[in-house]
XYZ file of C-alpha atoms in Angstrom:
249
model
C -8.712 -39.302 16.216
C -6.783 -35.968 15.844
C -5.929 -36.573 12.039
C -9.917 -37.426 11.626
C -10.952 -34.271 13.258
C -8.683 -32.612 11.150
C -10.257 -34.142 7.812
C -13.688 -33.734 8.962
C -13.719 -30.100 9.672
C -11.664 -29.183 6.922
C -14.463 -31.285 4.423
C -17.131 -29.568 6.396
C -15.227 -26.208 5.968
C -15.216 -26.723 2.096
C -18.478 -27.685 1.591
C -19.606 -24.299 3.274
C -17.526 -22.306 1.244
C -14.021 -22.208 2.763
C -11.181 -23.559 1.494
C -9.706 -26.897 3.059
C -6.282 -26.509 3.617
C -3.937 -29.667 4.155
C -1.743 -26.993 6.032
C -4.770 -26.657 8.962
C -4.651 -30.994 9.045
C -1.250 -30.902 10.094
C -1.787 -28.466 12.685
C -4.942 -30.282 14.222
C -2.287 -33.453 14.455
C 0.160 -31.743 16.269
C -1.925 -29.563 18.797
C -3.850 -33.253 18.961
C 0.203 -34.767 19.729
C 0.754 -32.026 22.292
C -2.255 -32.405 24.120
C -1.779 -36.211 24.592
C 2.114 -35.692 25.696
C 0.869 -32.987 28.495
C -1.468 -35.491 29.571
C 1.652 -38.213 29.613
C 3.407 -35.721 31.222
C 0.947 -34.850 34.118
C 0.755 -38.830 35.206
C 2.317 -38.961 38.789
C 3.512 -42.436 37.060
C 5.885 -40.921 34.281
C 9.024 -40.479 35.263
C 10.469 -37.168 36.190
C 13.409 -37.067 33.132
C 10.366 -37.742 31.233
C 8.694 -35.203 31.920
C 11.109 -32.371 31.767
C 11.844 -33.629 28.111
C 7.851 -33.836 27.440
C 7.829 -30.438 28.617
C 10.561 -29.399 26.733
C 8.850 -30.886 23.327
C 6.038 -28.931 23.972
C 7.365 -25.563 25.103
C 9.764 -25.669 21.953
C 6.482 -26.777 19.345
C 4.360 -23.994 21.126
C 7.382 -21.373 20.174
C 7.431 -22.448 16.753
C 4.030 -22.168 16.400
C 3.410 -18.590 17.761
C 6.409 -17.729 15.548
C 4.480 -16.951 12.694
C 1.395 -14.990 14.752
C 4.958 -12.371 16.094
C 5.583 -12.076 12.527
C 2.773 -11.299 11.465
C 1.927 -8.477 14.527
C 4.847 -7.306 13.736
C 3.750 -7.033 9.890
C 0.529 -4.237 11.302
C 2.569 -2.759 13.455
C 5.585 -1.358 10.301
C 2.303 -1.158 8.391
C 0.045 1.190 10.731
C 3.787 2.793 11.365
C 4.080 3.837 7.757
C 0.744 5.479 7.181
C 0.115 7.805 5.484
C 2.361 5.959 3.268
C 1.068 2.685 2.157
C 3.863 0.615 0.183
C 7.564 2.130 -0.095
C 10.141 -0.307 -1.434
C 13.005 0.477 1.199
C 10.740 0.403 4.369
C 11.017 -2.429 7.018
C 8.728 -5.468 6.528
C 8.027 -3.712 2.928
C 6.466 -7.035 0.861
C 4.693 -8.316 3.726
C 1.061 -7.314 2.230
C 2.299 -7.533 -1.120
C 0.858 -10.283 -3.679
C 2.164 -10.632 -7.263
C 0.839 -12.111 -10.431
C 2.858 -13.138 -12.926
C 6.935 -13.058 -12.315
C 8.363 -12.909 -8.970
C 8.612 -9.737 -7.229
C 10.872 -8.278 -4.819
C 13.375 -5.137 -3.529
C 16.091 -4.517 -6.063
C 17.436 -1.657 -7.892
C 15.858 -0.979 -11.235
C 18.791 1.133 -12.989
C 21.279 3.349 -12.222
C 19.364 6.048 -12.793
C 16.126 5.139 -10.435
C 16.170 5.040 -6.356
C 15.671 1.310 -5.288
C 12.081 -0.138 -5.753
C 9.837 -3.136 -6.047
C 10.933 -4.932 -9.256
C 8.018 -6.285 -11.062
C 9.036 -8.015 -14.391
C 6.282 -8.974 -16.856
C 7.172 -11.670 -18.351
C 4.501 -14.268 -17.756
C 0.668 -14.651 -16.961
C -2.820 -12.784 -17.999
C -2.536 -10.008 -16.125
C 0.995 -9.299 -14.681
C 1.042 -7.466 -11.779
C 1.075 -6.706 -7.733
C -1.507 -6.785 -5.511
C -1.229 -4.592 -2.009
C -3.524 -6.724 0.487
C -5.128 -5.050 3.404
C -3.670 -1.595 3.093
C -4.608 0.580 5.976
C -8.228 0.305 5.781
C -9.377 4.149 6.007
C -8.889 6.113 3.890
C -11.424 8.897 5.037
C -10.538 12.620 5.045
C -7.563 12.045 2.901
C -7.333 14.060 -0.686
C -6.108 11.731 -3.433
C -4.134 8.482 -3.695
C -0.467 8.776 -4.638
C 1.275 6.133 -6.697
C 5.311 6.880 -8.341
C 5.975 4.365 -10.607
C 9.122 3.749 -12.530
C 9.738 1.970 -16.304
C 13.482 1.539 -16.672
C 12.555 0.049 -20.059
C 12.864 0.995 -23.480
C 8.611 0.751 -24.222
C 5.666 2.536 -22.736
C 4.129 0.621 -20.492
C -0.038 0.725 -20.269
C -1.103 -0.069 -16.876
C -4.546 -0.158 -14.752
C -4.862 1.055 -11.226
C -7.286 -0.690 -9.300
C -8.660 -0.265 -5.929
C -11.718 -2.088 -3.978
C -13.051 -2.179 -0.590
C -14.325 -5.333 1.467
C -17.937 -5.370 0.120
C -16.799 -5.257 -3.703
C -18.626 -8.593 -5.449
C -15.599 -8.891 -8.320
C -17.160 -7.391 -11.523
C -15.326 -4.545 -13.319
C -17.985 -1.914 -12.646
C -17.688 -2.837 -8.698
C -14.758 -0.956 -7.739
C -12.433 1.635 -8.736
C -9.885 1.378 -12.573
C -8.238 3.787 -13.730
C -5.858 3.816 -17.205
C -2.828 4.851 -16.879
C 0.301 4.911 -19.284
C 4.054 4.987 -18.007
C 6.362 6.269 -20.654
C 10.022 4.727 -21.133
C 12.789 5.684 -19.186
C 10.803 7.427 -16.836
C 9.851 8.206 -12.886
C 6.112 9.396 -12.402
C 3.615 9.721 -9.958
C 0.056 9.540 -10.448
C -2.540 10.943 -8.436
C -6.320 9.780 -8.133
C -8.064 12.060 -5.892
C -10.456 10.051 -3.350
C -13.556 11.189 -4.555
C -13.038 9.915 -7.641
C -12.463 6.314 -5.425
C -15.452 6.516 -3.630
C -17.857 6.949 -6.628
C -16.487 5.016 -8.757
C -18.436 1.562 -7.651
C -21.411 1.267 -9.907
C -24.783 1.789 -7.851
C -23.309 2.140 -4.591
C -20.278 4.164 -2.742
C -17.170 2.684 -1.816
C -16.520 2.194 2.139
C -13.557 4.359 2.541
C -13.231 2.979 5.893
C -12.886 -0.576 4.661
C -10.681 -0.629 1.592
C -9.230 -3.855 0.287
C -6.742 -4.126 -2.080
C -4.948 -1.573 -4.668
C -3.833 -3.566 -7.431
C -1.673 -2.451 -10.278
C -1.253 -4.176 -13.446
C -0.302 -4.279 -16.811
C -3.446 -3.653 -19.195
C -3.850 -7.029 -21.260
C -1.554 -9.884 -21.599
C 2.089 -9.732 -20.562
C 4.216 -7.885 -22.654
C 7.306 -10.615 -22.458
C 5.463 -13.528 -24.153
C 6.359 -11.441 -27.448
C 10.060 -11.540 -25.946
C 11.827 -9.221 -24.511
C 12.344 -8.636 -20.329
C 9.898 -5.711 -19.608
C 10.261 -4.660 -16.029
C 8.581 -1.550 -14.056
C 9.058 -0.986 -10.307
C 6.469 1.065 -7.776
C 8.457 2.766 -5.273
C 5.860 4.322 -3.387
C 2.150 4.122 -2.989
C 0.838 6.807 -0.340
C -2.895 8.701 0.753
C -2.031 12.226 0.497
C -3.032 15.583 1.850
C -5.649 14.887 4.802
C -8.446 17.174 4.309
C -9.600 19.139 7.050
C -13.278 19.135 8.414
C -15.933 22.305 8.595
C -14.281 25.013 11.227
C -16.372 25.420 14.100
C -17.594 29.100 14.429
């Protein structure tokens, strides 16, 4: 019954525009099984030893099921504590909200002459880069977005910085896009006025209280396709210098 209900729920979700997941079906089945075990445990005819065994299984299963939720809460707590820094490669739980495109990303030493950073090899994929999903959403009152990037390679890298809010409709014109050039063997800081980010979407203002993604990616196909390894490393991203409001007389 739990299996059929789970499959039916996921199928209905897919018809309504959601994403069906076998993982959700598995969790539905697990929940049904645990409920069935609880019913058996509370039956007066069930031997006490079996009741204790079922209780241990249920408690252990609930603990395992709750672990991802606990991890998620710790991730959000670390994110909030770090703000106004949005990402720092050496901060605790730094990769919790990082979504790579192309090759795998990790925290590593990019080169002896540079500090540790988030290594992003540009080897595969049409738009290789990295996404900071679910940054602290409210950017009201801040002057600029500051991003520090490192290029330990021999070739200058054309990159694009993208910011969008939750209302973004996935059109290029409906988000902030800025081309930058990261020179070879360099560490550079780029600043983007928050006012420019807010005014970027065509025909509307970006909702600074609902920022959804910050993306840095290579402008074009992966340079790794033509041979060679061309990594860049993002060290830090932050909202800088809170603007003060009008002073009362």
